[in-house]
Short mmCIF file of C-alpha atoms and ligand atoms in Angstrom, two decimals:
data_model
loop_
_atom_site.label_atom_id
_atom_site.label_comp_id
_atom_site.label_asym_id
_atom_site.label_seq_id
_atom_site.Cartn_x
_atom_site.Cartn_y
_atom_site.Cartn_z
CA UNK A 11 -10.81 16.36 -0.62
CA UNK A 12 -13.15 14.96 -3.22
CA UNK A 13 -16.77 16.09 -3.11
CA UNK A 14 -19.89 16.02 -5.23
CA UNK A 15 -21.29 19.05 -6.97
CA UNK A 16 -24.34 19.21 -9.20
CA UNK A 17 -23.19 21.97 -11.49
CA UNK A 18 -19.97 22.83 -13.24
CA UNK A 19 -19.19 26.54 -12.93
CA UNK A 20 -17.45 27.42 -16.17
CA UNK A 21 -15.09 29.92 -14.58
CA UNK A 22 -13.38 27.07 -12.72
CA UNK A 23 -10.85 24.53 -13.95
CA UNK A 24 -12.14 21.23 -15.19
CA UNK A 25 -11.17 17.86 -16.60
CA UNK A 26 -13.49 16.27 -19.16
CA UNK A 27 -13.35 12.54 -19.77
CA UNK A 28 -14.60 11.37 -23.16
CA UNK A 29 -14.42 7.97 -24.81
CA UNK A 30 -15.10 9.18 -28.34
CA UNK A 31 -13.59 12.16 -30.13
CA UNK A 32 -17.06 13.25 -31.21
CA UNK A 33 -18.04 13.89 -27.60
CA UNK A 34 -15.86 16.97 -27.66
CA UNK A 35 -18.94 18.71 -29.09
CA UNK A 36 -20.73 18.07 -25.78
CA UNK A 37 -18.15 20.00 -23.79
CA UNK A 38 -18.81 23.67 -23.04
CA UNK A 39 -15.91 25.23 -24.93
CA UNK A 40 -15.53 28.49 -26.77
CA UNK A 41 -14.90 28.34 -30.51
CA UNK A 42 -11.18 28.95 -30.16
CA UNK A 43 -10.88 26.36 -27.44
CA UNK A 44 -12.81 23.84 -29.50
CA UNK A 45 -10.61 24.37 -32.56
CA UNK A 46 -7.49 23.98 -30.47
CA UNK A 47 -8.74 20.81 -28.75
CA UNK A 48 -9.78 19.26 -32.05
CA UNK A 49 -6.39 19.97 -33.56
CA UNK A 50 -4.57 18.35 -30.64
CA UNK A 51 -6.80 15.27 -30.62
CA UNK A 52 -6.50 14.89 -34.41
CA UNK A 53 -2.80 14.63 -33.81
CA UNK A 54 -3.30 11.21 -32.16
CA UNK A 55 -3.03 12.76 -28.68
CA UNK A 56 -5.39 11.66 -25.92
CA UNK A 57 -4.70 14.49 -23.51
CA UNK A 58 -5.41 18.17 -24.09
CA UNK A 59 -4.55 21.04 -21.78
CA UNK A 60 -6.12 24.40 -22.51
CA UNK A 61 -4.25 26.73 -20.22
CA UNK A 62 -6.03 30.05 -19.62
CA UNK A 63 -3.91 30.74 -16.52
CA UNK A 64 -6.84 31.69 -14.29
CA UNK A 65 -8.23 28.25 -15.10
CA UNK A 66 -7.18 25.12 -16.96
CA UNK A 67 -9.29 22.79 -19.01
CA UNK A 68 -8.20 19.23 -19.61
CA UNK A 69 -9.67 16.76 -22.04
CA UNK A 70 -8.92 13.08 -21.58
CA UNK A 71 -9.77 10.82 -24.48
CA UNK A 72 -10.00 7.21 -23.31
CA UNK A 73 -8.71 4.64 -25.79
CA UNK A 74 -11.73 2.45 -26.49
CA UNK A 75 -9.58 -0.30 -27.96
CA UNK A 76 -7.95 -1.05 -24.62
CA UNK A 77 -9.46 -3.27 -21.90
CA UNK A 78 -11.20 -1.55 -19.02
CA UNK A 79 -8.44 -2.04 -16.45
CA UNK A 80 -5.83 -0.54 -18.76
CA UNK A 81 -8.14 2.39 -19.48
CA UNK A 82 -8.51 3.02 -15.75
CA UNK A 83 -4.75 2.98 -15.32
CA UNK A 84 -4.28 5.38 -18.24
CA UNK A 85 -6.73 7.74 -16.55
CA UNK A 86 -4.91 7.55 -13.20
CA UNK A 87 -1.71 8.47 -15.00
CA UNK A 88 -3.47 11.41 -16.67
CA UNK A 89 -4.35 12.52 -13.15
CA UNK A 90 -0.64 12.67 -12.49
CA UNK A 91 -0.13 14.70 -15.64
CA UNK A 92 -2.78 17.17 -14.52
CA UNK A 93 -1.08 17.67 -11.17
CA UNK A 94 2.27 18.16 -12.90
CA UNK A 95 0.89 20.71 -15.39
CA UNK A 96 -0.97 22.84 -12.84
CA UNK A 97 2.01 23.04 -10.48
CA UNK A 98 2.96 26.56 -11.57
CA UNK A 99 -0.62 27.72 -11.94
CA UNK A 100 -1.58 27.43 -8.27
CA UNK A 101 -5.08 26.20 -9.04
CA UNK A 102 -7.12 25.23 -5.98
CA UNK A 103 -10.17 23.58 -7.51
CA UNK A 104 -10.78 21.21 -10.36
CA UNK A 105 -14.11 19.88 -11.58
CA UNK A 106 -14.43 16.48 -13.15
CA UNK A 107 -17.00 16.20 -15.89
CA UNK A 108 -17.37 12.67 -17.13
CA UNK A 109 -19.07 11.77 -20.38
CA UNK A 110 -18.18 8.06 -20.10
CA UNK A 111 -18.30 5.32 -17.47
CA UNK A 112 -18.52 6.32 -13.81
CA UNK A 113 -15.44 4.31 -12.90
CA UNK A 114 -13.39 6.70 -15.01
CA UNK A 115 -14.27 9.58 -12.69
CA UNK A 116 -13.04 7.75 -9.62
CA UNK A 117 -9.86 6.61 -11.36
CA UNK A 118 -9.11 10.24 -12.23
CA UNK A 119 -9.80 11.37 -8.66
CA UNK A 120 -7.45 8.66 -7.47
CA UNK A 121 -4.73 9.62 -9.93
CA UNK A 122 -4.96 13.27 -8.95
CA UNK A 123 -5.16 12.74 -5.20
CA UNK A 124 -2.34 10.19 -5.09
CA UNK A 125 -0.14 12.46 -7.21
CA UNK A 126 -0.83 15.38 -4.92
CA UNK A 127 0.85 13.52 -2.05
CA UNK A 128 4.29 14.63 -0.96
CA UNK A 129 6.45 13.95 2.10
CA UNK A 130 7.40 17.52 2.99
CA UNK A 131 7.80 17.31 6.74
CA UNK A 132 11.54 17.83 6.73
CA UNK A 133 11.74 20.81 4.37
CA UNK A 134 12.29 24.23 5.92
CA UNK A 135 9.84 25.73 3.44
CA UNK A 136 6.99 23.26 3.34
CA UNK A 137 4.42 25.60 1.77
CA UNK A 138 6.51 25.99 -1.35
CA UNK A 139 6.52 22.21 -1.88
CA UNK A 140 2.85 21.58 -1.22
CA UNK A 141 0.42 21.27 -4.12
CA UNK A 142 -2.06 24.15 -4.31
CA UNK A 143 -4.96 21.89 -5.24
CA UNK A 144 -7.51 21.75 -2.42
CA UNK A 145 -10.62 20.18 -3.82
CA UNK A 146 -11.87 17.97 -6.58
CA UNK A 147 -15.51 18.49 -7.47
CA UNK A 148 -17.16 15.54 -9.09
CA UNK A 149 -19.95 16.92 -11.24
CA UNK A 150 -22.92 14.62 -10.83
CA UNK A 151 -26.70 14.79 -10.69
CA UNK A 152 -26.64 12.29 -7.82
CA UNK A 153 -26.51 13.34 -4.17
CA UNK A 154 -25.41 9.93 -2.89
CA UNK A 155 -21.87 10.56 -1.73
CA UNK A 156 -21.09 6.97 -0.65
CA UNK A 157 -18.51 6.38 -3.35
CA UNK A 158 -16.81 9.69 -2.79
CA UNK A 159 -16.66 9.06 0.96
CA UNK A 160 -15.10 5.63 0.42
CA UNK A 161 -12.53 7.08 -1.94
CA UNK A 162 -11.60 9.89 0.47
CA UNK A 163 -11.12 7.30 3.21
CA UNK A 164 -8.98 5.16 0.95
CA UNK A 165 -6.77 8.05 -0.16
CA UNK A 166 -6.19 9.03 3.48
CA UNK A 167 -5.19 5.44 4.21
CA UNK A 168 -2.66 5.43 1.37
CA UNK A 169 -1.25 8.74 2.67
CA UNK A 170 -0.93 7.24 6.17
CA UNK A 171 0.95 4.25 4.78
CA UNK A 172 3.27 6.42 2.67
CA UNK A 173 4.02 8.75 5.59
CA UNK A 174 5.05 5.82 7.75
CA UNK A 175 7.30 4.32 5.08
CA UNK A 176 8.94 7.68 4.36
CA UNK A 177 9.93 8.38 7.96
CA UNK A 178 13.57 7.50 8.64
CA UNK A 179 14.74 5.66 11.73
CA UNK A 180 15.95 8.98 13.20
CA UNK A 181 12.26 9.63 13.86
CA UNK A 182 10.48 6.34 13.59
CA UNK A 183 11.75 3.75 16.01
CA UNK A 184 9.49 0.81 16.83
CA UNK A 185 8.02 2.73 19.77
CA UNK A 186 7.35 5.77 17.61
CA UNK A 187 5.65 3.56 15.04
CA UNK A 188 3.36 2.23 17.76
CA UNK A 189 2.59 5.76 18.95
CA UNK A 190 1.67 6.70 15.38
CA UNK A 191 -0.58 3.66 15.22
CA UNK A 192 -2.31 4.79 18.43
CA UNK A 193 -2.71 8.30 17.07
CA UNK A 194 -4.14 7.13 13.75
CA UNK A 195 -6.42 4.71 15.58
CA UNK A 196 -7.85 7.54 17.68
CA UNK A 197 -8.24 9.72 14.62
CA UNK A 198 -10.01 7.15 12.46
CA UNK A 199 -11.78 4.95 14.99
CA UNK A 200 -9.99 1.59 15.24
CA UNK A 201 -8.89 0.24 18.64
CA UNK A 202 -5.25 -0.28 19.51
CA UNK A 203 -3.24 -2.29 22.00
CA UNK A 204 0.54 -1.99 22.07
CA UNK A 205 2.60 -4.77 23.60
CA UNK A 206 5.91 -3.48 24.99
CA UNK A 207 9.23 -5.27 25.42
CA UNK A 208 8.27 -6.82 28.76
CA UNK A 209 5.03 -8.21 27.39
CA UNK A 210 6.77 -9.48 24.25
CA UNK A 211 9.29 -11.25 26.48
CA UNK A 212 6.70 -12.78 28.72
CA UNK A 213 4.83 -14.03 25.64
CA UNK A 214 8.14 -15.58 24.52
CA UNK A 215 8.08 -14.10 21.05
CA UNK A 216 11.56 -15.49 20.42
CA UNK A 217 11.84 -14.33 16.81
CA UNK A 218 11.03 -10.70 17.53
CA UNK A 219 13.26 -10.69 20.63
CA UNK A 220 16.20 -12.22 18.71
CA UNK A 221 16.08 -9.65 15.92
CA UNK A 222 15.79 -6.85 18.46
CA UNK A 223 18.84 -7.90 20.48
CA UNK A 224 21.29 -5.84 18.41
CA UNK A 225 19.22 -2.69 18.83
CA UNK A 226 19.22 -0.02 21.51
CA UNK A 227 15.49 0.58 20.91
CA UNK A 228 12.87 -1.75 22.41
CA UNK A 229 10.57 -3.73 20.10
CA UNK A 230 6.80 -3.33 19.98
CA UNK A 231 3.91 -5.48 18.85
CA UNK A 232 0.91 -3.43 17.76
CA UNK A 233 -2.59 -4.85 17.66
CA UNK A 234 -5.32 -2.98 15.80
CA UNK A 235 -8.98 -3.94 15.92
CA UNK A 236 -11.95 -2.84 13.85
CA UNK A 237 -15.01 -4.73 15.06
CA UNK A 238 -18.18 -2.90 14.01
CA UNK A 239 -21.53 -4.12 15.34
CA UNK A 240 -22.93 -4.57 11.84
CA UNK A 241 -20.04 -6.81 10.73
CA UNK A 242 -20.91 -9.39 8.08
CA UNK A 243 -18.35 -11.88 9.47
CA UNK A 244 -17.98 -13.85 12.70
CA UNK A 245 -14.33 -14.76 12.24
CA UNK A 246 -12.08 -11.79 11.53
CA UNK A 247 -9.83 -11.07 8.59
CA UNK A 248 -6.33 -10.66 10.01
CA UNK A 249 -3.59 -8.60 8.37
CA UNK A 250 0.01 -8.98 9.48
CA UNK A 251 2.64 -6.45 8.39
CA UNK A 252 6.41 -6.52 8.70
CA UNK A 253 7.43 -3.52 10.77
CA UNK A 254 11.20 -3.52 10.35
CA UNK A 255 11.84 0.17 11.01
CA UNK A 256 15.34 -0.20 9.59
CA UNK A 257 17.15 -3.24 8.25
CA UNK A 258 20.94 -3.01 8.38
CA UNK A 259 21.13 -6.78 7.94
CA UNK A 260 22.46 -7.15 11.49
CA UNK A 261 25.72 -9.11 11.88
CA UNK A 262 25.29 -10.12 8.23
CA UNK A 263 25.60 -6.41 7.55
CA UNK A 264 24.32 -5.18 4.20
CA UNK A 265 26.94 -3.48 2.00
CA UNK A 266 26.39 0.13 0.97
CA UNK A 267 24.04 0.39 -1.95
CA UNK A 268 21.77 -2.12 -0.20
CA UNK A 269 21.28 -0.12 3.00
CA UNK A 270 19.77 2.91 1.32
CA UNK A 271 15.99 2.40 1.00
CA UNK A 272 15.89 0.08 4.04
CA UNK A 273 13.65 2.48 5.93
CA UNK A 274 11.08 0.93 3.60
CA UNK A 275 11.35 -2.37 5.47
CA UNK A 276 8.33 -1.35 7.54
CA UNK A 277 6.18 -0.97 4.42
CA UNK A 278 4.15 -4.11 5.15
CA UNK A 279 3.31 -2.75 8.59
CA UNK A 280 2.60 0.68 7.11
CA UNK A 281 0.14 -0.84 4.67
CA UNK A 282 -1.69 -2.65 7.44
CA UNK A 283 -1.99 0.63 9.36
CA UNK A 284 -3.17 2.52 6.25
CA UNK A 285 -5.68 -0.23 5.51
CA UNK A 286 -7.06 -0.19 9.07
CA UNK A 287 -7.36 3.60 8.89
CA UNK A 288 -9.22 3.45 5.57
CA UNK A 289 -11.59 0.73 6.77
CA UNK A 290 -12.37 2.57 9.98
CA UNK A 291 -12.88 5.89 8.21
CA UNK A 292 -15.13 4.23 5.66
CA UNK A 293 -16.87 2.29 8.47
CA UNK A 294 -16.81 -0.94 6.44
CA UNK A 295 -19.10 -3.51 8.06
CA UNK A 296 -16.41 -6.15 8.45
CA UNK A 297 -14.33 -7.41 11.37
CA UNK A 298 -10.63 -6.87 10.81
CA UNK A 299 -7.54 -7.28 12.99
CA UNK A 300 -4.12 -5.79 12.18
CA UNK A 301 -0.85 -7.03 13.69
CA UNK A 302 2.50 -5.28 13.33
CA UNK A 303 5.63 -6.68 15.01
CA UNK A 304 8.26 -3.93 14.97
CA UNK A 305 11.98 -3.46 15.62
CA UNK A 306 15.08 -2.36 13.79
CA UNK A 307 17.71 -4.94 12.80
CA UNK A 308 21.19 -3.89 13.86
CA UNK A 309 24.58 -5.41 14.65
CA UNK A 310 24.72 -4.06 18.24
CA UNK A 311 26.80 -5.64 20.99
CA UNK A 312 24.30 -8.32 21.88
CA UNK A 313 23.01 -8.91 18.35
CA UNK A 314 21.87 -12.40 17.40
CA UNK A 315 24.48 -14.19 15.32
CA UNK A 316 24.60 -16.96 12.72
CA UNK A 317 24.19 -20.44 14.24
CA UNK A 318 22.10 -19.14 17.13
CA UNK A 319 19.12 -21.40 17.77
CA UNK A 320 15.99 -19.47 18.61
CA UNK A 321 12.81 -20.81 20.17
CA UNK A 322 9.90 -19.06 18.53
CA UNK A 323 6.52 -18.01 20.00
CA UNK A 324 4.91 -21.32 18.96
CA UNK A 325 7.82 -23.45 20.27
CA UNK A 326 9.43 -24.13 16.89
CA UNK A 327 13.22 -23.90 17.00
CA UNK A 328 15.05 -22.01 14.25
CA UNK A 329 18.72 -22.15 13.36
CA UNK A 330 19.72 -18.65 12.26
CA UNK A 331 22.10 -18.83 9.33
CA UNK A 332 21.69 -15.27 8.15
CA UNK A 333 20.70 -12.40 10.43
CA UNK A 334 19.52 -10.47 7.37
CA UNK A 335 16.66 -12.95 6.96
CA UNK A 336 15.03 -11.22 9.93
CA UNK A 337 11.63 -10.41 8.47
CA UNK A 338 10.51 -14.02 8.58
CA UNK A 339 11.67 -14.25 12.22
CA UNK A 340 9.37 -11.50 13.41
CA UNK A 341 6.52 -12.42 11.05
CA UNK A 342 6.61 -16.04 12.18
CA UNK A 343 5.77 -14.96 15.73
CA UNK A 344 2.99 -12.69 14.53
CA UNK A 345 1.52 -15.40 12.27
CA UNK A 346 1.55 -17.90 15.13
CA UNK A 347 -0.04 -15.26 17.38
CA UNK A 348 -2.80 -14.75 14.79
CA UNK A 349 -4.09 -18.31 15.44
CA UNK A 350 -5.80 -17.08 18.58
CA UNK A 351 -8.31 -15.08 16.54
CA UNK A 352 -9.57 -18.19 14.72
CA UNK A 353 -9.32 -16.10 11.56
CA UNK A 354 -11.41 -16.32 8.42
CA UNK A 355 -8.26 -15.53 6.45
CA UNK A 356 -4.83 -14.14 7.28
CA UNK A 357 -2.94 -11.98 4.79
CA UNK A 358 0.61 -10.93 5.56
CA UNK A 359 2.52 -8.18 3.76
CA UNK A 360 6.28 -7.85 3.86
CA UNK A 361 9.25 -6.40 2.05
CA UNK A 362 10.64 -9.86 2.58
CA UNK A 363 13.13 -10.82 -0.12
CA UNK A 364 15.30 -9.30 -2.82
CA UNK A 365 14.59 -12.59 -4.61
CA UNK A 366 10.95 -11.56 -5.11
CA UNK A 367 12.12 -8.43 -6.92
CA UNK A 368 14.44 -10.52 -9.09
CA UNK A 369 11.57 -12.90 -9.88
CA UNK A 370 8.69 -10.53 -10.65
CA UNK A 371 10.19 -7.05 -10.95
CA UNK A 372 9.90 -3.74 -9.15
CA UNK A 373 6.25 -3.01 -9.85
CA UNK A 374 4.78 -6.37 -9.00
CA UNK A 375 3.87 -8.18 -5.82
CA UNK A 376 4.72 -11.86 -5.42
CA UNK A 377 1.77 -13.73 -3.92
CA UNK A 378 1.81 -17.16 -2.28
CA UNK A 379 -0.61 -19.03 -0.08
CA UNK A 380 -2.83 -22.00 0.58
CA UNK A 381 -6.18 -20.64 -0.56
CA UNK A 382 -6.41 -20.61 -4.38
CA UNK A 383 -9.88 -19.06 -4.53
CA UNK A 384 -8.95 -16.00 -2.51
CA UNK A 385 -5.65 -15.68 -4.37
CA UNK A 386 -7.55 -15.61 -7.68
CA UNK A 387 -9.79 -12.86 -6.32
CA UNK A 388 -6.80 -10.82 -5.23
CA UNK A 389 -5.14 -11.26 -8.60
CA UNK A 390 -8.21 -9.90 -10.41
CA UNK A 391 -8.46 -6.94 -8.05
CA UNK A 392 -4.74 -6.46 -8.66
CA UNK A 393 -5.52 -5.63 -12.29
CA UNK A 394 -8.49 -3.51 -11.34
CA UNK A 395 -6.50 -1.24 -9.02
CA UNK A 396 -3.23 -1.80 -10.91
CA UNK A 397 -1.32 -3.30 -8.01
CA UNK A 398 -0.58 -6.45 -9.92
CA UNK A 399 0.25 -9.82 -8.41
CA UNK A 400 2.10 -12.85 -9.72
CA UNK A 401 1.71 -16.14 -7.93
CA UNK A 402 4.68 -18.28 -6.92
CA UNK A 403 4.13 -21.92 -5.92
CA UNK A 404 4.58 -23.27 -2.39
CA UNK A 405 5.33 -26.87 -3.39
CA UNK A 406 6.60 -29.10 -0.62
CA UNK A 407 9.89 -29.81 -2.41
CA UNK A 408 10.98 -26.30 -1.54
CA UNK A 409 10.77 -27.08 2.14
CA UNK A 410 13.78 -29.41 1.84
CA UNK A 411 15.94 -26.31 1.68
CA UNK A 412 14.88 -25.28 5.18
CA UNK A 413 15.98 -28.53 6.89
CA UNK A 414 18.47 -28.03 9.69
CA UNK A 415 20.62 -30.65 11.39
CA UNK A 416 20.25 -29.00 14.79
CA UNK A 417 16.80 -27.35 14.84
CA UNK A 418 13.30 -27.63 13.38
CA UNK A 419 14.05 -25.09 10.64
CA UNK A 420 16.83 -22.96 9.18
CA UNK A 421 15.99 -19.32 8.53
CA UNK A 422 17.37 -19.36 4.96
CA UNK A 423 17.16 -21.73 2.02
CA UNK A 424 19.71 -22.27 -0.73
CA UNK A 425 20.77 -20.16 -3.66
CA UNK A 426 17.55 -20.41 -5.67
CA UNK A 427 13.85 -19.61 -5.22
CA UNK A 428 14.55 -17.33 -2.26
CA UNK A 429 11.11 -15.71 -2.32
CA UNK A 430 9.49 -19.14 -2.16
CA UNK A 431 11.68 -20.56 0.62
CA UNK A 432 10.84 -17.44 2.64
CA UNK A 433 7.15 -18.19 1.96
CA UNK A 434 7.66 -21.82 3.01
CA UNK A 435 9.25 -20.64 6.24
CA UNK A 436 6.22 -18.49 7.04
CA UNK A 437 3.80 -21.25 6.06
CA UNK A 438 5.18 -23.38 8.89
CA UNK A 439 3.66 -20.97 11.41
CA UNK A 440 0.14 -20.95 9.95
CA UNK A 441 -2.76 -23.36 10.45
CA UNK A 442 -5.49 -21.32 8.72
CA UNK A 443 -6.33 -19.93 5.29
CA UNK A 444 -3.40 -17.71 4.49
CA UNK A 445 -1.94 -15.46 1.80
CA UNK A 446 1.56 -14.00 1.76
CA UNK A 447 2.36 -10.85 -0.22
CA UNK A 448 6.04 -10.13 -0.81
CA UNK A 449 6.06 -6.40 -1.64
CA UNK A 450 9.85 -5.90 -1.67
CA UNK A 451 9.60 -4.57 -5.25
CA UNK A 452 6.59 -2.23 -5.33
CA UNK A 453 6.71 -0.84 -1.76
CA UNK A 454 9.23 1.87 -2.52
CA UNK A 455 10.35 3.82 -5.58
CA UNK A 456 13.59 5.74 -5.85
CA UNK A 457 12.46 7.53 -9.02
CA UNK A 458 9.23 9.48 -9.36
CA UNK A 459 6.71 6.97 -10.70
CA UNK A 460 3.56 8.80 -11.80
CA UNK A 461 0.82 8.75 -9.15
CA UNK A 462 2.76 6.21 -7.12
CA UNK A 463 5.07 9.09 -6.28
CA UNK A 464 8.59 8.85 -4.94
CA UNK A 465 9.48 6.93 -1.78
CA UNK A 466 6.80 4.85 -0.10
CA UNK A 467 3.98 3.93 -2.47
CA UNK A 468 1.48 2.53 0.03
CA UNK A 469 1.13 -0.54 -2.18
CA UNK A 470 -1.45 -2.99 -0.86
CA UNK A 471 -3.79 -0.46 0.72
CA UNK A 472 -5.88 0.00 -2.43
CA UNK A 473 -5.70 -3.71 -3.24
CA UNK A 474 -6.88 -4.91 0.17
CA UNK A 475 -9.42 -2.14 0.68
CA UNK A 476 -11.12 -3.20 -2.55
CA UNK A 477 -10.87 -6.85 -1.47
CA UNK A 478 -12.61 -6.09 1.84
CA UNK A 479 -15.13 -3.79 0.21
CA UNK A 480 -16.20 -6.65 -2.05
CA UNK A 481 -16.43 -9.00 0.97
CA UNK A 482 -18.54 -6.49 2.84
CA UNK A 483 -21.00 -6.15 -0.03
N1 BES B 4 14.38 -6.39 3.86
C1 BES B 4 15.10 -7.33 3.09
C2 BES B 4 14.47 -7.59 1.72
C3 BES B 4 14.42 -6.44 0.76
C4 BES B 4 15.30 -6.34 -0.29
C5 BES B 4 13.41 -5.48 0.84
C6 BES B 4 15.21 -5.29 -1.19
C7 BES B 4 13.32 -4.44 -0.05
C8 BES B 4 14.21 -4.35 -1.08
C9 BES B 4 15.15 -8.67 3.83
O1 BES B 4 15.14 -8.60 5.21
C10 BES B 4 16.43 -9.32 3.44
O2 BES B 4 17.45 -8.79 3.73
N2 BES B 4 16.31 -10.47 2.78
C11 BES B 4 17.44 -11.20 2.34
C12 BES B 4 17.18 -12.65 2.60
C13 BES B 4 18.38 -13.53 2.46
C14 BES B 4 19.38 -13.24 3.53
C15 BES B 4 17.93 -14.98 2.55
C16 BES B 4 17.62 -10.95 0.86
O3 BES B 4 16.63 -10.82 0.14
O4 BES B 4 18.77 -10.85 0.41
ZN1 ZN B 5 17.12 -8.34 6.04
ZN1 ZN B 6 14.24 -6.90 6.05
#
């Protein structure tokens, strides 16, 4: 928990943020401490740890030659370093004393809180794994806790998203995912409606049904609604997340090496849930709908096979040429379903293609869409929160690759531009302002990656929360 405090008690641990070496004089340090800190900083370092065992003092020197967004990211990473260095010390409280811009404080809180996260549910000894840190005290003369409250809500949302991604299929089937969504909705205040297999069938969501046919677990379609009375918008913002609880590839079975990490194929859905939770907790005055179609993709007895022709929710027919291109099948139905809300804007998130990772790398989201102004906004916020986006074009030429001789569309394109042909496929099912985020790269890390952690990163929650926050203002 992050909270405000008006006074720093010098017997507690603290982190001091300074943007000029000279400011070290303004920090309450003993002579020995001061000498030590000066020596370290003179050595071109920008991070000092004075470890007195009962408490730790940290000094973060922000590099004034860098641009603001890079400075913020450096600070978040220092937050990770703090968490790493206090691991053995079992500290429970840390104060943040900021002698620079206010944004630095919140970046440090973010870095610390996101680094503190761990997925420990399955360890016999959970306590041993859990970080001892309980509270961050932001030292401030102000008593307005709005920013702190928003940040606490956001952090919780990222935790929710990471928890969902990190759960394996042995726990999190589509039905379990929906139950989690209901639970989180009750806890944070958004409304939920879960469509079960029967309802999905009677709605004729052909894409979702086809992908689910190889599974022994029924599919679900979760609808989340946050519609506060003081909303600034008439038409809602709609978020659609891919909820593939495990992707084996289906009949086009993935080889080993490609199966591991595929519990992350519900990361888009997880992000939508985390975002809804954060918005509801923060009580943002903005109408938002979340949609998560969910199933696993497996080569069971009745699995859909290549050359099947599927009639989708909106009546479009699709020739399946690869059962591993299943994400677009379930998203297409959800995107067509979203039309009924007459949305202001629809943003979908999906771990959709390996091609997006090849194109823009592991840490970057590929963005596509038909609304340049909103895409520009997202890109800027991407730098601000360091969930960076690179835009790929949706030129009509690419659609040629999806032509089928027996149906309206094929579900795969050719050898090249796979992230874009997937985007073109989705575009077919939209008739509103729309943005597609392919998060196949940044959704999941196999190696510990600073405050992004290991496993599910919750990518997109911070990006979209900031996007909505700016809309609501
Ligand atoms: N879930 C995968 C995409 C993916 C790859 C996510 C790596 C995360 C990390 C998706 O369903 C898939 O299998 N896509 C295929 C599409 C192809 C068959 C056209 C791919 O990218 O190979
Ligand atoms: Zn797949
Ligand atoms: Zn997939």
